[in-house]
Coordinates of C-alpha atoms and ligand atoms in Angstrom, one line a residue:
M1 CA -11.6 46.4 -116.6
I2 CA -8.2 47.7 -115.7
A3 CA -4.8 47.1 -117.4
I4 CA -1.7 47.5 -115.3
V5 CA 1.1 48.8 -117.4
K6 CA 4.7 47.7 -117.0
G7 CA 7.1 50.3 -115.6
S8 CA 9.3 49.8 -118.7
A9 CA 6.5 51.0 -121.1
S10 CA 7.2 54.2 -123.0
E11 CA 4.7 57.0 -123.4
E12 CA 4.5 56.1 -127.1
Q13 CA 3.7 52.4 -126.4
L14 CA 1.1 53.6 -123.8
G15 CA -0.4 55.9 -126.4
H16 CA -0.7 53.1 -129.0
F17 CA -2.4 50.8 -126.4
V18 CA -4.9 53.5 -125.5
K19 CA -5.7 54.1 -129.2
W20 CA -6.1 50.3 -129.7
I21 CA -8.7 50.2 -126.9
E22 CA -10.5 53.3 -128.0
N23 CA -10.7 52.0 -131.6
R24 CA -12.9 49.3 -130.2
G25 CA -15.5 51.9 -129.1
L26 CA -14.4 51.9 -125.4
K27 CA -13.4 54.7 -123.2
T28 CA -10.1 54.9 -121.3
D29 CA -9.0 56.5 -118.1
V30 CA -5.2 56.7 -117.6
S31 CA -3.9 57.0 -114.0
R32 CA -0.2 57.6 -113.6
G33 CA 0.8 56.8 -110.1
E34 CA 4.2 56.8 -108.5
D35 CA 4.6 53.0 -108.7
E36 CA 2.4 52.0 -111.6
T37 CA 0.3 53.3 -114.5
I38 CA -3.2 52.0 -114.8
V39 CA -5.4 52.1 -117.8
G40 CA -9.1 51.9 -116.9
I41 CA -11.3 50.6 -119.7
I42 CA -14.9 51.7 -119.6
G43 CA -17.8 50.3 -121.7
D44 CA -18.7 46.9 -122.9
T45 CA -15.5 45.1 -122.0
T46 CA -17.0 41.6 -122.7
Q47 CA -15.6 42.0 -126.2
I48 CA -12.0 42.3 -124.9
D49 CA -10.1 39.1 -124.2
P50 CA -8.0 39.7 -121.0
F51 CA -5.5 37.0 -122.1
L52 CA -4.9 38.9 -125.4
L53 CA -4.1 42.1 -123.4
E54 CA -1.8 40.2 -121.0
S55 CA 0.1 38.8 -124.0
M56 CA 1.0 42.4 -125.0
D57 CA 4.5 43.5 -124.2
I58 CA 3.7 46.5 -122.1
I59 CA 0.9 44.9 -120.0
E60 CA 1.7 43.5 -116.6
R61 CA -1.8 42.1 -115.8
V62 CA -5.5 42.7 -116.4
Q63 CA -8.2 42.7 -113.8
R64 CA -12.0 42.9 -114.3
V65 CA -13.8 45.5 -112.2
T66 CA -17.2 44.2 -111.3
E67 CA -18.4 47.3 -109.4
P68 CA -20.6 49.6 -111.6
F69 CA -18.7 52.7 -110.6
K70 CA -15.5 52.9 -112.6
K71 CA -13.8 56.4 -112.6
A72 CA -14.7 56.7 -108.9
N73 CA -13.2 53.3 -108.2
R74 CA -9.9 53.1 -106.3
K75 CA -8.9 50.2 -108.6
F76 CA -8.9 52.7 -111.5
H77 CA -7.0 55.3 -109.5
P78 CA -5.1 53.9 -106.4
E79 CA -3.8 57.2 -105.2
D80 CA -6.0 59.7 -103.3
T81 CA -7.5 62.5 -105.4
V82 CA -6.5 65.9 -104.0
I83 CA -8.8 68.8 -104.8
D84 CA -7.6 72.4 -104.9
C85 CA -10.4 74.5 -103.6
G86 CA -8.7 77.9 -103.9
Y87 CA -6.6 80.0 -101.5
G88 CA -4.2 77.0 -101.4
V89 CA -6.7 74.8 -99.6
K90 CA -6.4 71.2 -100.7
V91 CA -9.0 68.5 -99.8
G92 CA -8.0 64.8 -99.8
G93 CA -4.7 63.1 -99.7
G94 CA -4.3 63.3 -96.0
N95 CA -5.1 67.0 -95.7
F96 CA -7.9 67.1 -93.0
Q97 CA -10.0 70.2 -93.8
V98 CA -13.0 71.7 -92.1
M99 CA -15.8 73.7 -93.8
A100 CA -17.8 75.8 -91.4
G101 CA -20.4 78.5 -91.4
P102 CA -24.1 79.1 -91.0
C103 CA -26.8 76.9 -92.5
S104 CA -28.1 80.0 -94.4
V105 CA -26.4 83.3 -95.3
E106 CA -28.5 85.8 -93.4
G107 CA -26.7 89.1 -93.4
K108 CA -23.6 90.9 -92.3
N109 CA -23.1 88.6 -89.3
L110 CA -21.5 86.3 -91.8
I111 CA -18.3 88.3 -91.7
E112 CA -18.0 87.8 -88.0
I113 CA -18.7 84.1 -88.3
A114 CA -16.2 83.7 -91.1
R115 CA -13.4 85.4 -89.1
A116 CA -14.3 83.3 -86.0
V117 CA -14.3 79.9 -87.8
K118 CA -11.1 80.8 -89.6
A119 CA -9.4 81.6 -86.3
S120 CA -10.5 78.2 -85.1
G121 CA -8.9 76.4 -88.0
A122 CA -11.7 76.2 -90.6
A123 CA -10.4 76.2 -94.2
I124 CA -13.6 76.8 -96.1
L125 CA -16.6 79.0 -95.4
R126 CA -20.0 77.5 -95.9
G127 CA -23.4 79.2 -96.2
G128 CA -26.6 78.5 -98.2
A129 CA -28.2 81.1 -100.4
F130 CA -30.6 78.8 -102.3
K131 CA -32.1 76.7 -99.5
P132 CA -33.9 73.4 -100.3
R133 CA -36.4 73.6 -97.4
T134 CA -38.8 70.8 -96.5
S135 CA -41.6 73.4 -96.0
P136 CA -42.3 76.1 -98.5
Y137 CA -43.3 78.4 -95.6
T138 CA -39.8 78.5 -94.1
F139 CA -36.9 80.8 -95.0
Q140 CA -35.8 79.9 -98.6
G141 CA -32.5 81.8 -98.6
L142 CA -31.3 85.2 -99.7
E143 CA -30.4 83.9 -103.2
K144 CA -28.3 86.5 -105.1
A145 CA -27.9 88.9 -102.2
G146 CA -26.8 85.9 -100.1
L147 CA -24.2 84.8 -102.6
D148 CA -22.8 88.4 -102.7
L149 CA -22.5 88.4 -98.9
L150 CA -20.9 84.9 -99.0
V151 CA -18.3 85.8 -101.6
Q152 CA -17.6 89.1 -99.8
A153 CA -17.1 87.3 -96.4
G154 CA -14.9 84.7 -98.0
R155 CA -12.7 87.4 -99.5
D156 CA -12.6 89.3 -96.3
A157 CA -11.6 86.3 -94.2
G158 CA -9.3 84.8 -97.0
L159 CA -11.3 81.6 -97.2
P160 CA -12.7 79.8 -100.2
V161 CA -16.5 79.4 -100.1
V162 CA -18.9 76.5 -100.6
T163 CA -22.6 76.9 -101.3
E164 CA -25.5 74.8 -102.7
I165 CA -26.6 74.9 -106.3
T166 CA -30.2 73.7 -106.6
D167 CA -30.7 74.3 -110.3
I168 CA -28.2 74.7 -113.2
S169 CA -29.8 78.1 -114.1
Q170 CA -28.1 79.5 -111.0
L171 CA -24.6 78.9 -112.5
D172 CA -23.9 82.4 -113.7
L173 CA -24.8 83.8 -110.2
L174 CA -22.4 81.2 -108.7
A175 CA -19.4 82.3 -110.8
D176 CA -17.3 83.4 -107.8
V177 CA -18.1 80.4 -105.6
D178 CA -15.1 78.1 -105.2
V179 CA -17.0 74.8 -104.4
L180 CA -20.5 74.0 -105.6
Q181 CA -22.5 71.9 -103.2
V182 CA -25.1 69.3 -104.4
G183 CA -27.4 68.7 -101.5
A184 CA -28.7 65.4 -100.3
R185 CA -32.1 66.0 -101.9
N186 CA -30.4 66.5 -105.3
M187 CA -28.0 63.6 -105.2
Q188 CA -30.1 61.8 -107.7
N189 CA -30.9 64.8 -109.9
Y190 CA -29.1 63.4 -112.8
T191 CA -29.8 66.3 -115.1
L192 CA -28.0 68.6 -112.6
L193 CA -25.2 66.1 -112.1
K194 CA -24.6 65.8 -115.9
A195 CA -24.5 69.6 -116.2
L196 CA -22.0 69.9 -113.3
G197 CA -20.0 67.1 -114.9
Q198 CA -19.3 69.5 -117.8
L199 CA -17.6 72.0 -115.4
R200 CA -14.0 71.9 -114.2
R201 CA -14.8 73.2 -110.7
P202 CA -14.9 71.4 -107.4
V203 CA -18.3 69.9 -106.5
L204 CA -19.2 68.7 -102.9
L205 CA -21.7 65.9 -103.4
K206 CA -23.8 65.0 -100.4
R207 CA -25.2 61.6 -99.9
G208 CA -28.9 61.2 -100.5
L209 CA -31.2 60.8 -97.5
S210 CA -31.7 57.1 -98.2
A211 CA -29.0 56.4 -100.8
T212 CA -26.8 53.3 -100.6
V213 CA -23.1 53.7 -100.9
E214 CA -23.2 52.3 -104.4
E215 CA -25.9 54.8 -105.5
F216 CA -23.8 57.6 -103.9
L217 CA -20.7 56.5 -105.9
L218 CA -22.7 56.2 -109.1
A219 CA -24.0 59.8 -108.5
A220 CA -20.3 60.8 -108.3
E221 CA -19.7 58.8 -111.5
Y222 CA -22.1 61.1 -113.3
L223 CA -19.8 64.1 -112.5
L224 CA -16.6 62.2 -113.2
S225 CA -17.8 60.7 -116.5
G226 CA -18.6 64.2 -117.8
G227 CA -15.0 65.0 -117.2
N228 CA -15.2 66.9 -113.9
E229 CA -12.8 65.1 -111.7
Q230 CA -13.0 67.5 -108.7
V231 CA -15.5 65.6 -106.7
I232 CA -15.7 65.7 -102.8
L233 CA -18.1 63.2 -101.2
C234 CA -20.0 64.1 -98.0
E235 CA -21.7 61.7 -95.7
R236 CA -24.4 63.5 -93.8
G237 CA -26.6 60.8 -92.2
V238 CA -29.3 58.6 -93.7
R239 CA -32.9 57.9 -92.7
S240 CA -33.0 54.8 -90.6
G241 CA -36.4 55.4 -89.0
V242 CA -34.9 54.4 -85.6
S243 CA -32.2 57.0 -85.0
A244 CA -32.6 59.3 -82.0
A245 CA -30.9 62.0 -84.0
R246 CA -32.2 63.8 -87.1
A247 CA -30.5 61.2 -89.2
A248 CA -28.3 58.1 -88.6
L249 CA -24.7 59.1 -89.3
D250 CA -23.4 56.1 -91.3
V251 CA -20.0 55.9 -89.7
S252 CA -19.2 52.6 -91.4
A253 CA -19.7 54.2 -94.8
I254 CA -16.5 56.3 -94.1
P255 CA -14.0 53.4 -94.2
V256 CA -16.1 51.6 -96.9
L257 CA -15.9 54.7 -99.1
K258 CA -12.2 55.3 -98.3
R259 CA -11.5 51.8 -99.6
A260 CA -13.8 51.9 -102.5
T261 CA -12.9 55.3 -103.9
H262 CA -10.0 57.7 -104.3
L263 CA -12.3 60.7 -103.8
P264 CA -12.1 62.7 -100.6
V265 CA -14.8 61.8 -98.0
L266 CA -16.0 64.6 -95.8
V267 CA -18.6 64.2 -93.0
D268 CA -21.4 66.6 -92.0
P269 CA -22.2 65.8 -88.4
S270 CA -24.6 68.8 -88.1
H271 CA -27.4 67.6 -90.4
A272 CA -27.0 64.0 -89.0
A273 CA -27.2 65.3 -85.4
G274 CA -30.1 67.8 -85.7
R275 CA -29.2 69.0 -82.2
S276 CA -26.0 70.9 -81.3
E277 CA -25.1 68.6 -78.3
L278 CA -24.7 65.7 -80.7
V279 CA -22.4 67.4 -83.2
L280 CA -19.1 67.0 -81.2
P281 CA -19.4 63.2 -80.6
L282 CA -20.4 62.6 -84.3
A283 CA -17.5 64.8 -85.5
L284 CA -15.1 62.8 -83.3
A285 CA -16.5 59.5 -84.6
A286 CA -16.2 60.7 -88.2
A287 CA -12.6 61.9 -87.7
A288 CA -11.6 58.6 -86.0
A289 CA -13.2 56.6 -88.8
G290 CA -11.0 58.2 -91.4
A291 CA -12.9 61.2 -92.8
D292 CA -10.9 63.7 -94.8
G293 CA -12.6 66.6 -93.2
L294 CA -15.9 67.9 -91.8
M295 CA -18.7 70.3 -92.7
V296 CA -20.1 72.0 -89.6
E297 CA -22.9 74.5 -89.1
V298 CA -21.8 77.5 -87.0
H299 CA -23.8 80.6 -86.0
D300 CA -23.0 83.6 -83.9
R301 CA -26.4 83.4 -82.3
P302 CA -27.9 80.0 -83.0
A303 CA -31.2 80.8 -81.2
C304 CA -31.8 83.6 -83.8
A305 CA -30.8 81.5 -86.9
L306 CA -33.2 81.5 -89.8
S307 CA -32.6 77.8 -90.4
D308 CA -31.1 74.9 -88.5
G309 CA -30.4 76.9 -85.4
G310 CA -31.0 73.8 -83.2
Q311 CA -28.0 72.0 -84.7
S312 CA -25.7 75.0 -85.1
L313 CA -22.7 75.5 -82.9
T314 CA -21.7 78.8 -81.4
C315 CA -18.4 80.1 -82.5
R316 CA -16.9 79.1 -79.1
Q317 CA -18.3 75.6 -79.3
F318 CA -16.8 75.3 -82.8
R319 CA -13.4 76.3 -81.5
E320 CA -13.7 73.5 -78.9
L321 CA -14.8 71.0 -81.5
S322 CA -11.9 72.0 -83.7
A323 CA -9.4 71.5 -80.9
A324 CA -10.8 68.2 -79.9
V325 CA -10.8 66.8 -83.5
T326 CA -7.3 68.0 -84.1
A327 CA -6.1 66.2 -80.9
L328 CA -7.7 63.0 -82.1
L329 CA -6.4 63.0 -85.7
P330 CA -3.0 61.3 -85.0
Y331 CA -5.0 58.2 -83.9
A332 CA -7.5 58.2 -86.8
W333 CA -7.9 55.2 -89.0
R334 CA -6.4 55.4 -92.5
P335 CA -7.0 53.0 -95.4
D336 CA -3.4 51.7 -95.1
T337 CA -3.8 51.0 -91.3
F338 CA -5.1 47.5 -91.9
Ligands
LIG401 C1 -26.9 72.0 -96.2 O1 -25.7 71.6 -96.1 O2 -27.2 73.2 -96.1 C2 -27.9 71.0 -96.4 C3 -29.1 71.4 -96.8 O3 -27.6 69.8 -96.2 P1 -28.2 68.4 -96.8 O4 -28.3 68.6 -98.3 O5 -27.2 67.4 -96.4 O6 -29.6 68.2 -96.1
LIG402 MN1 -28.7 73.3 -92.6

């Protein structure tokens, strides 16, 4: 349930109202926008009579929110959430941002890749150090040594860094990482999500391989309900069983998510594509459909990559992708288009 507060209400009146609600064992989420203030009411709201609330002096109107995701809901928070990822890089709220880098951190070539992607407009450096691989016999990541290389390359290039956390025990090692990534395979690892919900650090949450949009938003709700409001969503393709690519990029999920939630929505065309020649068309589709940014795998020598070389772009291909996407952005759909 949400209560829309009249513009004439004072902070003191608002405070009394919030207390009145919380005394009934419910939680509140106050969103102060430019035009209106909204009090989200979370919990068993069946005990609250909406007509009673509407009879209160400071309340304009009351609306029931039937969706199970609350704090992620745009009805609770109409304005876009903007997330500060460090080095002045803001994600969301109309700032189109690109994260780029290799699938896995492999060695010193990362510095070269970091400089190249930055020169082409990337704002955040990616690179996995703990790799959740399908086969236990494939490269599992450089772990701590990889994290050190990633942080070093980010500092060298002046870029914030994003990398995957696969277990909460890795948190100490990830102290200098700007954005923590929860991979598709862990989207429903609720123990991990609850632990990350206790942090006050940006989390990039990837959509599960076969998760519905509602399940995706409820996974985000685990982070938000713990108090960590810095959540970036990432669509990366789902398993349809019929896609000619590695996964089916769910382009329709982009406007659906943009309407349903205030959280930024990024798209990873690389893992959806599985093949480098499909990355550009999927990136263009994502940008046109209203994504707030992209995550793209880039390698200096894809043929030699230790993971996901087949879908990795060369630094030159990334430069071309970046230019093509930038040219398209003025025509991209936005939630306020229609
Ligand atoms: C990745 O981004 O490195 C990755 C493993 O992606 P996903 O979790 O989407 O498969
Ligand atoms: Mn990968």
